[in-house]
Every structure is written in structure tokens, then in C-alpha cells.
PDB file of C-alpha atoms in Angstrom:
ATOM      1  CA  GLU T   1      82.754  93.147  96.679  1.00 55.00           C
ATOM      2  CA  ALA T   2      83.874  93.873 100.691  1.00 58.00           C
ATOM      3  CA  ASP T   3      81.968  92.789 104.020  1.00 90.00           C
ATOM      4  CA  ILE T   4      84.816  94.815 105.538  1.00 95.00           C
ATOM      5  CA  TYR T   5      85.898  98.030 105.274  1.00 95.00           C
ATOM      6  CA  GLN T   6      89.329 100.093 106.780  1.00 97.00           C
ATOM      7  CA  THR T   7      89.642 103.117 106.609  1.00 97.00           C
ATOM      8  CA  PRO T   8      91.778 105.307 106.463  1.00 97.00           C
ATOM      9  CA  ARG T   9      93.553 103.150 104.203  1.00 96.00           C
ATOM     10  CA  TYR T  10      97.382 105.069 103.787  1.00 96.00           C
ATOM     11  CA  LEU T  11      98.047 107.458 106.999  1.00 97.00           C
ATOM     12  CA  VAL T  12     100.822 109.295 107.516  1.00 97.00           C
ATOM     13  CA  ILE T  13     100.883 110.465 111.041  1.00 96.00           C
ATOM     14  CA  GLY T  14     104.347 112.055 113.276  1.00 97.00           C
ATOM     15  CA  THR T  15     105.177 110.551 117.011  1.00 97.00           C
ATOM     16  CA  GLY T  16     103.789 111.663 119.693  1.00 96.00           C
ATOM     17  CA  LYS T  17      99.305 111.474 118.065  1.00 96.00           C
ATOM     18  CA  LYS T  18      97.542 109.561 118.556  1.00 96.00           C
ATOM     19  CA  ILE T  19      95.617 106.818 115.398  1.00 96.00           C
ATOM     20  CA  THR T  20      92.073 104.938 115.881  1.00 97.00           C
ATOM     21  CA  LEU T  21      91.905 102.185 112.549  1.00 97.00           C
ATOM     22  CA  GLU T  22      88.779 101.795 111.104  1.00 98.00           C
ATOM     23  CA  CYS T  23      87.215  98.224 110.515  1.00 98.00           C
ATOM     24  CA  SER T  24      83.816  97.625 110.357  1.00 98.00           C
ATOM     25  CA  GLN T  25      82.123  93.812 109.592  1.00 96.00           C
ATOM     26  CA  THR T  26      78.613  93.777 107.856  1.00 94.00           C
ATOM     27  CA  MET T  27      78.121  90.064 107.475  1.00 92.00           C
ATOM     28  CA  GLY T  28      76.952  89.603 111.347  1.00 92.00           C
ATOM     29  CA  HIS T  29      80.491  87.503 112.482  1.00 92.00           C
ATOM     30  CA  ASP T  30      81.327  87.092 116.127  1.00 91.00           C
ATOM     31  CA  LYS T  31      84.702  86.410 115.950  1.00 92.00           C
ATOM     32  CA  MET T  32      87.299  89.550 114.663  1.00 94.00           C
ATOM     33  CA  TYR T  33      91.054  89.167 114.276  1.00 94.00           C
ATOM     34  CA  TRP T  34      93.324  92.106 114.125  1.00 96.00           C
ATOM     35  CA  TYR T  35      96.852  91.990 112.509  1.00 95.00           C
ATOM     36  CA  GLN T  36      99.923  92.999 112.244  1.00 95.00           C
ATOM     37  CA  GLN T  37     102.422  92.580 108.025  1.00 94.00           C
ATOM     38  CA  ASP T  38     105.422  94.118 107.359  1.00 92.00           C
ATOM     39  CA  PRO T  39     106.232  93.661 103.964  1.00 86.00           C
ATOM     40  CA  GLY T  40     107.641  90.553 102.714  1.00 83.00           C
ATOM     41  CA  MET T  41     107.323  89.585 106.351  1.00 88.00           C
ATOM     42  CA  GLU T  42     103.948  86.342 108.084  1.00 90.00           C
ATOM     43  CA  LEU T  43     101.304  88.186 109.272  1.00 92.00           C
ATOM     44  CA  HIS T  44     101.064  87.880 112.662  1.00 92.00           C
ATOM     45  CA  LEU T  45      98.195  88.525 115.266  1.00 91.00           C
ATOM     46  CA  ILE T  46      98.366  91.548 118.114  1.00 93.00           C
ATOM     47  CA  HIS T  47      94.531  90.939 118.714  1.00 94.00           C
ATOM     48  CA  TYR T  48      91.341  89.586 119.035  1.00 92.00           C
ATOM     49  CA  SER T  49      87.153  89.988 119.546  1.00 93.00           C
ATOM     50  CA  TYR T  50      85.105  86.798 120.188  1.00 91.00           C
ATOM     51  CA  GLY T  51      82.341  88.968 120.644  1.00 92.00           C
ATOM     52  CA  VAL T  52      81.030  92.273 121.794  1.00 95.00           C
ATOM     53  CA  ASN T  53      82.944  92.981 124.980  1.00 95.00           C
ATOM     54  CA  SER T  54      85.535  90.280 124.843  1.00 92.00           C
ATOM     55  CA  THR T  55      89.370  91.915 123.298  1.00 94.00           C
ATOM     56  CA  GLU T  56      92.519  89.329 123.368  1.00 91.00           C
ATOM     57  CA  LYS T  57      96.590  90.488 123.417  1.00 90.00           C
ATOM     58  CA  GLY T  58      97.310  88.254 120.007  1.00 86.00           C
ATOM     59  CA  ASP T  59     101.148  86.145 120.011  1.00 78.00           C
ATOM     60  CA  LEU T  60     102.995  89.881 118.699  1.00 79.00           C
ATOM     61  CA  SER T  61     103.215  92.048 121.525  1.00 75.00           C
ATOM     62  CA  SER T  62     101.468  95.172 120.713  1.00 79.00           C
ATOM     63  CA  GLU T  63     101.777  98.513 122.624  1.00 88.00           C
ATOM     64  CA  SER T  64      98.228  99.096 121.329  1.00 93.00           C
ATOM     65  CA  THR T  65      94.534  98.562 123.039  1.00 94.00           C
ATOM     66  CA  VAL T  66      91.473  97.748 120.094  1.00 96.00           C
ATOM     67  CA  SER T  67      87.635  97.942 122.004  1.00 96.00           C
ATOM     68  CA  ARG T  68      84.144  95.295 120.997  1.00 97.00           C
ATOM     69  CA  ILE T  69      81.180  97.096 122.047  1.00 97.00           C
ATOM     70  CA  ARG T  70      78.900  96.537 118.681  1.00 96.00           C
ATOM     71  CA  THR T  71      79.224  93.594 116.377  1.00 95.00           C
ATOM     72  CA  GLU T  72      80.653  95.742 113.308  1.00 96.00           C
ATOM     73  CA  HIS T  73      82.648  97.682 115.028  1.00 97.00           C
ATOM     74  CA  PHE T  74      86.425  96.442 115.778  1.00 98.00           C
ATOM     75  CA  PRO T  75      88.525  99.644 116.343  1.00 98.00           C
ATOM     76  CA  LEU T  76      92.256  99.941 116.632  1.00 97.00           C
ATOM     77  CA  THR T  77      93.964 102.610 119.377  1.00 96.00           C
ATOM     78  CA  LEU T  78      97.923 104.002 119.694  1.00 94.00           C
ATOM     79  CA  GLU T  79      98.713 106.382 121.822  1.00 93.00           C
ATOM     80  CA  SER T  80     101.325 107.588 120.866  1.00 94.00           C
ATOM     81  CA  ALA T  81     102.499 106.698 117.491  1.00 95.00           C
ATOM     82  CA  ARG T  82     105.859 105.817 116.644  1.00 95.00           C
ATOM     83  CA  PRO T  83     107.949 105.228 114.276  1.00 95.00           C
ATOM     84  CA  SER T  84     108.075 101.122 114.570  1.00 93.00           C
ATOM     85  CA  HIS T  85     104.866 101.068 114.741  1.00 94.00           C
ATOM     86  CA  THR T  86     104.499 101.884 110.683  1.00 96.00           C
ATOM     87  CA  SER T  87     103.486  98.551 109.616  1.00 95.00           C
ATOM     88  CA  GLN T  88     100.338  97.219 107.712  1.00 96.00           C
ATOM     89  CA  TYR T  89      97.452  96.463 109.726  1.00 97.00           C
ATOM     90  CA  LEU T  90      95.154  93.583 108.414  1.00 97.00           C
ATOM     91  CA  CYS T  91      91.306  93.257 110.349  1.00 97.00           C
ATOM     92  CA  ALA T  92      88.660  90.456 109.523  1.00 95.00           C
ATOM     93  CA  SER T  93      86.832  87.722 111.286  1.00 94.00           C
ATOM     94  CA  SER T  94      85.007  85.123 110.528  1.00 90.00           C
ATOM     95  CA  GLU T  95      82.227  83.033 111.424  1.00 84.00           C
ATOM     96  CA  ARG T  96      82.892  79.933 113.462  1.00 75.00           C
ATOM     97  CA  ASP T  97      85.689  78.263 113.511  1.00 66.00           C
ATOM     98  CA  SER T  98      87.479  76.880 111.663  1.00 63.00           C
ATOM     99  CA  TYR T  99      86.065  78.670 108.475  1.00 74.00           C
ATOM    100  CA  GLY T 100      88.231  80.921 106.219  1.00 81.00           C
ATOM    101  CA  TYR T 101      89.055  84.383 107.483  1.00 90.00           C
ATOM    102  CA  THR T 102      87.176  87.041 105.705  1.00 92.00           C
ATOM    103  CA  PHE T 103      89.685  90.022 105.667  1.00 95.00           C
ATOM    104  CA  GLY T 104      89.942  94.723 104.724  1.00 96.00           C
ATOM    105  CA  SER T 105      92.015  95.855 101.895  1.00 95.00           C
ATOM    106  CA  GLY T 106      94.079  96.793 105.143  1.00 96.00           C
ATOM    107  CA  THR T 107      95.504  99.902 106.622  1.00 97.00           C
ATOM    108  CA  ARG T 108      99.433 101.368 105.594  1.00 96.00           C
ATOM    109  CA  LEU T 109     100.266 103.158 108.779  1.00 97.00           C
ATOM    110  CA  THR T 110     103.365 104.988 108.743  1.00 97.00           C
ATOM    111  CA  VAL T 111     105.124 107.041 111.545  1.00 97.00           C
ATOM    112  CA  VAL T 112     107.529 109.826 110.546  1.00 97.00           C
TER     113      VAL T 112
ATOM    114  CA  GLU M   1     105.722  76.489 119.014  1.00 78.00           C
ATOM    115  CA  ASP M   2     104.020  76.671 115.798  1.00 82.00           C
ATOM    116  CA  GLN M   3     105.861  77.022 112.069  1.00 89.00           C
ATOM    117  CA  VAL M   4     105.309  76.608 108.758  1.00 95.00           C
ATOM    118  CA  THR M   5     107.996  77.348 106.158  1.00 96.00           C
ATOM    119  CA  GLN M   6     106.474  77.642 102.792  1.00 97.00           C
ATOM    120  CA  SER M   7     109.160  77.140 100.172  1.00 97.00           C
ATOM    121  CA  PRO M   8     109.814  78.627  97.950  1.00 97.00           C
ATOM    122  CA  GLU M   9     110.887  81.965  98.436  1.00 96.00           C
ATOM    123  CA  ALA M  10     109.534  83.736  95.003  1.00 97.00           C
ATOM    124  CA  LEU M  11     108.660  81.330  91.833  1.00 98.00           C
ATOM    125  CA  ARG M  12     108.539  83.186  87.760  1.00 98.00           C
ATOM    126  CA  LEU M  13     106.698  80.281  85.906  1.00 97.00           C
ATOM    127  CA  GLN M  14     105.826  80.454  82.163  1.00 97.00           C
ATOM    128  CA  GLU M  15     102.320  81.061  81.870  1.00 97.00           C
ATOM    129  CA  GLY M  16     101.004  77.592  80.756  1.00 97.00           C
ATOM    130  CA  GLU M  17     103.519  75.837  83.234  1.00 97.00           C
ATOM    131  CA  SER M  18     102.632  73.279  85.618  1.00 98.00           C
ATOM    132  CA  SER M  19     103.962  73.218  89.195  1.00 98.00           C
ATOM    133  CA  SER M  20     102.985  73.475  93.644  1.00 98.00           C
ATOM    134  CA  LEU M  21     103.417  75.859  95.678  1.00 98.00           C
ATOM    135  CA  ASN M  22     104.982  73.695  99.006  1.00 98.00           C
ATOM    136  CA  CYS M  23     104.252  74.928 102.897  1.00 98.00           C
ATOM    137  CA  SER M  24     105.472  71.993 105.729  1.00 98.00           C
ATOM    138  CA  TYR M  25     104.440  73.185 108.788  1.00 96.00           C
ATOM    139  CA  THR M  26     104.877  72.060 112.660  1.00 93.00           C
ATOM    140  CA  VAL M  27     102.012  72.123 114.898  1.00 86.00           C
ATOM    141  CA  SER M  28     100.744  70.983 118.422  1.00 83.00           C
ATOM    142  CA  GLY M  29      97.241  70.069 116.343  1.00 84.00           C
ATOM    143  CA  LEU M  30      96.451  70.636 113.273  1.00 88.00           C
ATOM    144  CA  ARG M  31      92.427  72.760 113.149  1.00 87.00           C
ATOM    145  CA  GLY M  32      92.620  73.501 110.031  1.00 91.00           C
ATOM    146  CA  LEU M  33      95.172  75.033 107.127  1.00 94.00           C
ATOM    147  CA  PHE M  34      94.561  77.244 105.425  1.00 95.00           C
ATOM    148  CA  TRP M  35      95.508  78.789 101.491  1.00 97.00           C
ATOM    149  CA  TYR M  36      94.968  82.586 100.267  1.00 97.00           C
ATOM    150  CA  ARG M  37      95.821  84.273  97.595  1.00 97.00           C
ATOM    151  CA  GLN M  38      97.525  88.951  98.590  1.00 96.00           C
ATOM    152  CA  ASP M  39      97.711  91.234  95.981  1.00 94.00           C
ATOM    153  CA  PRO M  40      99.871  93.767  96.157  1.00 90.00           C
ATOM    154  CA  GLY M  41      98.127  96.799  98.350  1.00 86.00           C
ATOM    155  CA  LYS M  42      94.949  94.216  99.068  1.00 89.00           C
ATOM    156  CA  GLY M  43      93.858  92.178 101.981  1.00 93.00           C
ATOM    157  CA  PRO M  44      94.463  87.752 102.430  1.00 95.00           C
ATOM    158  CA  GLU M  45      91.704  87.188  99.958  1.00 94.00           C
ATOM    159  CA  PHE M  46      91.067  83.092 101.280  1.00 93.00           C
ATOM    160  CA  LEU M  47      90.319  80.304  98.718  1.00 95.00           C
ATOM    161  CA  PHE M  48      90.609  76.823 100.717  1.00 93.00           C
ATOM    162  CA  THR M  49      90.875  74.666 104.420  1.00 93.00           C
ATOM    163  CA  LEU M  50      91.923  71.493 104.278  1.00 95.00           C
ATOM    164  CA  TYR M  51      91.240  69.329 107.665  1.00 92.00           C
ATOM    165  CA  SER M  52      92.747  66.048 107.301  1.00 92.00           C
ATOM    166  CA  ALA M  53      95.717  64.783 106.191  1.00 94.00           C
ATOM    167  CA  GLY M  54      94.411  62.877 102.320  1.00 96.00           C
ATOM    168  CA  GLU M  55      92.052  65.758 101.934  1.00 96.00           C
ATOM    169  CA  GLU M  56      91.709  67.920  98.541  1.00 97.00           C
ATOM    170  CA  LYS M  57      90.225  71.206  96.894  1.00 97.00           C
ATOM    171  CA  GLU M  58      90.183  72.029  93.701  1.00 97.00           C
ATOM    172  CA  LYS M  59      89.579  75.812  92.794  1.00 94.00           C
ATOM    173  CA  GLU M  60      89.661  76.401  88.505  1.00 95.00           C
ATOM    174  CA  ARG M  61      93.096  75.552  88.120  1.00 97.00           C
ATOM    175  CA  LEU M  62      94.275  75.741  91.442  1.00 98.00           C
ATOM    176  CA  LYS M  63      94.281  72.399  94.011  1.00 98.00           C
ATOM    177  CA  ALA M  64      95.253  71.911  97.755  1.00 98.00           C
ATOM    178  CA  THR M  65      96.933  68.495  99.071  1.00 98.00           C
ATOM    179  CA  LEU M  66      97.643  67.515 102.713  1.00 97.00           C
ATOM    180  CA  THR M  67      99.505  65.704 104.446  1.00 95.00           C
ATOM    181  CA  LYS M  68     100.104  64.792 107.239  1.00 93.00           C
ATOM    182  CA  LYS M  69     103.192  66.911 107.325  1.00 94.00           C
ATOM    183  CA  GLU M  70     103.056  69.764 104.376  1.00 97.00           C
ATOM    184  CA  SER M  71     100.657  70.995 102.378  1.00 98.00           C
ATOM    185  CA  PHE M  72     101.205  71.530  98.412  1.00 98.00           C
ATOM    186  CA  LEU M  73      99.301  74.162  95.738  1.00 98.00           C
ATOM    187  CA  HIS M  74      99.537  73.102  92.656  1.00 98.00           C
ATOM    188  CA  ILE M  75      98.728  75.585  89.938  1.00 98.00           C
ATOM    189  CA  THR M  76      97.636  73.341  86.145  1.00 98.00           C
ATOM    190  CA  ALA M  77      97.735  75.630  83.127  1.00 97.00           C
ATOM    191  CA  PRO M  78      99.094  79.361  85.111  1.00 97.00           C
ATOM    192  CA  LYS M  79      97.776  82.737  83.196  1.00 97.00           C
ATOM    193  CA  PRO M  80      99.691  85.899  84.504  1.00 97.00           C
ATOM    194  CA  GLU M  81      95.771  86.818  86.598  1.00 97.00           C
ATOM    195  CA  ASP M  82      97.136  83.373  88.721  1.00 97.00           C
ATOM    196  CA  SER M  83     100.286  86.334  89.553  1.00 98.00           C
ATOM    197  CA  ALA M  84      99.382  87.259  93.080  1.00 97.00           C
ATOM    198  CA  THR M  85     101.555  85.734  97.156  1.00 97.00           C
ATOM    199  CA  TYR M  86      99.878  82.966  98.008  1.00 98.00           C
ATOM    200  CA  LEU M  87     100.260  82.638 101.160  1.00 97.00           C
ATOM    201  CA  CYS M  88      99.063  79.449 103.977  1.00 97.00           C
ATOM    202  CA  ALA M  89      98.064  79.350 107.999  1.00 95.00           C
ATOM    203  CA  VAL M  90      97.538  77.262 109.953  1.00 92.00           C
ATOM    204  CA  GLN M  91      95.464  76.665 112.852  1.00 88.00           C
ATOM    205  CA  VAL M  92      95.246  75.222 116.421  1.00 83.00           C
ATOM    206  CA  TYR M  93      93.083  73.650 118.843  1.00 74.00           C
ATOM    207  CA  SER M  94      94.543  76.158 121.806  1.00 67.00           C
ATOM    208  CA  GLY M  95      92.706  74.896 124.401  1.00 59.00           C
ATOM    209  CA  GLY M  96      90.475  78.017 125.146  1.00 55.00           C
ATOM    210  CA  GLY M  97      92.915  80.521 124.187  1.00 53.00           C
ATOM    211  CA  ALA M  98      93.636  82.510 119.914  1.00 55.00           C
ATOM    212  CA  ASP M  99      92.273  80.472 117.501  1.00 68.00           C
ATOM    213  CA  GLY M 100      93.754  83.245 115.040  1.00 78.00           C
ATOM    214  CA  LEU M 101      96.678  81.955 112.443  1.00 86.00           C
ATOM    215  CA  THR M 102      99.880  81.231 112.251  1.00 89.00           C
ATOM    216  CA  PHE M 103     100.956  81.987 109.022  1.00 93.00           C
ATOM    217  CA  GLY M 104     103.534  81.723 106.214  1.00 94.00           C
ATOM    218  CA  LYS M 105     106.008  84.212 104.920  1.00 95.00           C
ATOM    219  CA  GLY M 106     104.255  83.273 101.426  1.00 96.00           C
ATOM    220  CA  THR M 107     105.458  82.485  97.603  1.00 97.00           C
ATOM    221  CA  HIS M 108     105.173  85.488  95.161  1.00 97.00           C
ATOM    222  CA  LEU M 109     104.379  83.518  92.148  1.00 98.00           C
ATOM    223  CA  ILE M 110     104.270  85.087  88.949  1.00 98.00           C
ATOM    224  CA  ILE M 111     103.641  84.661  85.452  1.00 98.00           C
ATOM    225  CA  GLN M 112     104.601  85.311  82.566  1.00 97.00           C
ATOM    226  CA  PRO M 113     103.147  85.527  79.130  1.00 95.00           C
TER     227      PRO M 113
END
């Protein structure tokens, strides 16, 4: 049973549209992460948060932004989607340092 | 720069044929090494964390081991339901920076009945 939920699962949108990918977890974890994964490639960290009002950029440059107003909610926003943003976006959370992450099922985004 | 290399990229086994997956890493200071399983269209599922050389962990048909340079995921008498992509990731001491995981590309494992 998933304790971290991502919506939508699939999204096809036109270039220039603004979109928000939702991520919510029910475990009370302070640490949350967004990863990007292209087919056959590694996961790359694009954003992370250590708690409410904490957000940082990850290793991979991304034009997306995130917010963390509530512990359980960590949405990712693209102000103007482009075909280069086509990818799978995975949200994860962890209880504390060095603990395994719990991942959501991901959002597969296609920008046409 | 932290690097994680997994081999082989793909592996096809017969049901019951044991084998090992390799994860080589180059990091400045290892905090933990993680193994995940990922099924098509899903997010990775946590399997193990290893913290120091010599450590071993087991779960059903899987056993993970760690040395100072690499980790192995041994799969004993696999079944078709073990087919998946197995991901290795490392976490390093970041000195206040991100504690996100650095992932390898994974090994795509297929177990044929």
C-alpha cells in the first residue's frame, strides 16, 4: 500500500502550458525529494526539502520550482512546459538521514 | 564527482539459475549504499541499506554485500517474479549540502520460466 501519492500518473500537455505535479505523503516525513528519470537512464535529483519552508535545488539543473507549505505536500511546478521537459518525475520521502527512501509511482509527463 | 556504475546492463537467467549483480562506486565519503527494485511504470521499491564494508543483508532470495569499492546483489534460485530493474544508489557525507542519492543506471533482470 502506497504511503506517498503522485498525481497525475500520466500527463500530455502542449508547449507553453503551466503545470503542477502533485506529491503527498502520509508518513510525517520531514525530508522530501523530486527525481527525474529518462528511459534507461539514472534518476537525477532536481529538488529537495528538509521540512516546511525549506526547498533547495538538486544536482540536475531544472526549470521547475517547488514549494513546501505543509509537511505532507511537496508540489512541483513548471511555469512554461517545453518538449525538453518530457520525462518521468518521481517524488520520494525519508524519515531521516541514511534511511531508505519511499518513492511514489511517478508522473510520466509528455510535452508536445 | 561521485559515480555509480552497475553491471551488467541487462541479464537474462533461467528460473532457478543463481547470479550476482555488481555495483561499483567512487565517492568521497560513503554514508550508505542502497539497493532498490523498480518495476515498469512504477517508482523504485527499497530493498536494502548497507553502511560499512563487510556488511551483508538478506531478504528472501536476495542478499546484498558491501566492500570498500563495490556492492553485490546476489540472487539465489530466482523466480519469474524477480524480473525487474535493480538500482544501486549511494549517499555521501555532503558537509551540509544535499543528502540526495546518486543512482546507477540499473541492471535489467529477466527470469525466464
